[in-house]
Coordinates of C-alpha atoms in Angstrom, one line a residue:
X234 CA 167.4 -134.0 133.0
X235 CA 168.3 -130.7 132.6
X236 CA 168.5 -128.0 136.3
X237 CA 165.9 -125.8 136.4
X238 CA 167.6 -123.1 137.8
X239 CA 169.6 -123.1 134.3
X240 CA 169.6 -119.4 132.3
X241 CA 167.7 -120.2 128.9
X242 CA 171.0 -119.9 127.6
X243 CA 172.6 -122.6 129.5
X244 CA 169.6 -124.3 128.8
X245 CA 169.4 -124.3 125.1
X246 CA 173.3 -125.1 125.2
X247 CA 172.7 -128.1 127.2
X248 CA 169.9 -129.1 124.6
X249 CA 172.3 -128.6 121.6
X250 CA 174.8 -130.1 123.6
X251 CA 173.4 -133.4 124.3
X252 CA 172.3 -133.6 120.9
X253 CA 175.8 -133.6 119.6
X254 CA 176.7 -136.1 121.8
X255 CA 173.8 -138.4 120.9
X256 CA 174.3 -137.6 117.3
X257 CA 175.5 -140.6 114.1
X258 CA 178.2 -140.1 113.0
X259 CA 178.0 -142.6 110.3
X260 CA 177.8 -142.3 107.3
X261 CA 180.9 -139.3 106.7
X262 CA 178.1 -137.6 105.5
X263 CA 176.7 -137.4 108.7
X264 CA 179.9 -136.8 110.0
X265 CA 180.3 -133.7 108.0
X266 CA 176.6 -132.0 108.8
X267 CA 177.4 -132.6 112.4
X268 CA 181.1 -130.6 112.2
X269 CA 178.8 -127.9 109.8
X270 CA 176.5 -127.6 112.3
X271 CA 178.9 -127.3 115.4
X272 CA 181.0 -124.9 113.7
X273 CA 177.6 -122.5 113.0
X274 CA 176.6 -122.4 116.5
X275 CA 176.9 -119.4 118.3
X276 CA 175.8 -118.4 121.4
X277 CA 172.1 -117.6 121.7
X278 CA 171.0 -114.5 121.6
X279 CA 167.0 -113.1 121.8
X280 CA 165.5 -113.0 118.3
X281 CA 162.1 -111.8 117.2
X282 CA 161.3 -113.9 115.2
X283 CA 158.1 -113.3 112.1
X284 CA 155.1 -116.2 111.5
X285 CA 152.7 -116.3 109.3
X286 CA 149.5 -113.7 110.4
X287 CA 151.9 -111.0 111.6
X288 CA 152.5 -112.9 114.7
X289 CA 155.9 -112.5 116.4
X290 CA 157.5 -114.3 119.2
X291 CA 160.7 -114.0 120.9
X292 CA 163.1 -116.9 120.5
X293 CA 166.8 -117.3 120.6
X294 CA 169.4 -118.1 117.4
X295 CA 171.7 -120.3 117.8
X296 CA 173.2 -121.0 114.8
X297 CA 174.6 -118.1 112.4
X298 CA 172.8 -118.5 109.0
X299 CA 173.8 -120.5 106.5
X300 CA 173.2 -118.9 103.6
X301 CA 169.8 -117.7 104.0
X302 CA 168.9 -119.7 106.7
X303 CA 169.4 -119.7 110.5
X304 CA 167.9 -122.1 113.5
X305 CA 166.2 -120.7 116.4
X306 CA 165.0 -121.9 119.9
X307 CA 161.5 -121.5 120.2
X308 CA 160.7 -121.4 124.3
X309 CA 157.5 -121.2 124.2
X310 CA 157.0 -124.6 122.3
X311 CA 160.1 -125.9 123.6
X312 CA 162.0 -126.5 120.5
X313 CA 164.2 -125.7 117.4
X314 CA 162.8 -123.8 114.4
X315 CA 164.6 -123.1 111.0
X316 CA 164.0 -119.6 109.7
X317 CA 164.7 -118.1 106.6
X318 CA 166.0 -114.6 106.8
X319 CA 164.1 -112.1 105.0
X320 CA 163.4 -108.0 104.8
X321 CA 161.2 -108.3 108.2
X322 CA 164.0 -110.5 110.1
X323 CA 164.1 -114.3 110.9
X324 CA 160.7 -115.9 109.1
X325 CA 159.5 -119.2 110.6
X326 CA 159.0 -122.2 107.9
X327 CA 157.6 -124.7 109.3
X328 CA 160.6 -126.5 110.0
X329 CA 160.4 -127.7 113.4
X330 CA 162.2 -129.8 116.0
X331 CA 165.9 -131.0 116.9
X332 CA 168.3 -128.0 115.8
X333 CA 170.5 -130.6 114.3
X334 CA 167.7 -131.7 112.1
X335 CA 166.9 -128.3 111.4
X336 CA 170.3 -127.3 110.3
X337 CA 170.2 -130.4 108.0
X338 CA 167.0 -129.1 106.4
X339 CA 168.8 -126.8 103.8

């Protein structure tokens, strides 16, 4: 269980964190995604991020993009989005969930 007294930072690490550590690393496919995805994280930092409607939320990236992509943390639904970066600024997709499974979306 994760402190509350944790900055959203510290929290989303901790998230990314344990899913690292809980992640297969079978096939060396899997391996692979998992050392792409470590070595794209960054710390997070507030994004504002663009949906669909002109609605736009704050949320944090945490990974740097790869190639036109990036992964957020979405706080208010409590959990990882894959954007695609565009004119505007990060675009949500639709792509929703565990940031690993994110990252693996592209």
């Amino acid at each position: 269980m994760l402190d509350p007294n944790l900055t959203i930072e510290e929290r989303i690490t901790e998230l990314i964190q344990d899913e690292v550590d809980q992640a297969d690393r079978r096939p060396a496919s899997a391996m692979a995604n998992l050392e792409a995805f470590c070595l794209a994280l960054v710390e997070p930092f507030s994004t504002t991020v663009n949906f669909s409607g002109g609605v736009t939320q704050r949320c944090w990236t945490v990974t740097r993009p790869n190639g036109d992509y990036r992964v957020v943390y979405m706080p208010l639904a409590g959990y990882f989005a894959l954007c695609v970066e565009s004119e505007i600024g990060p675009l949500d997709i639709g792509v929703h969930g565990p940031a690993f499974g994110c990252f693996c979306s592209v």
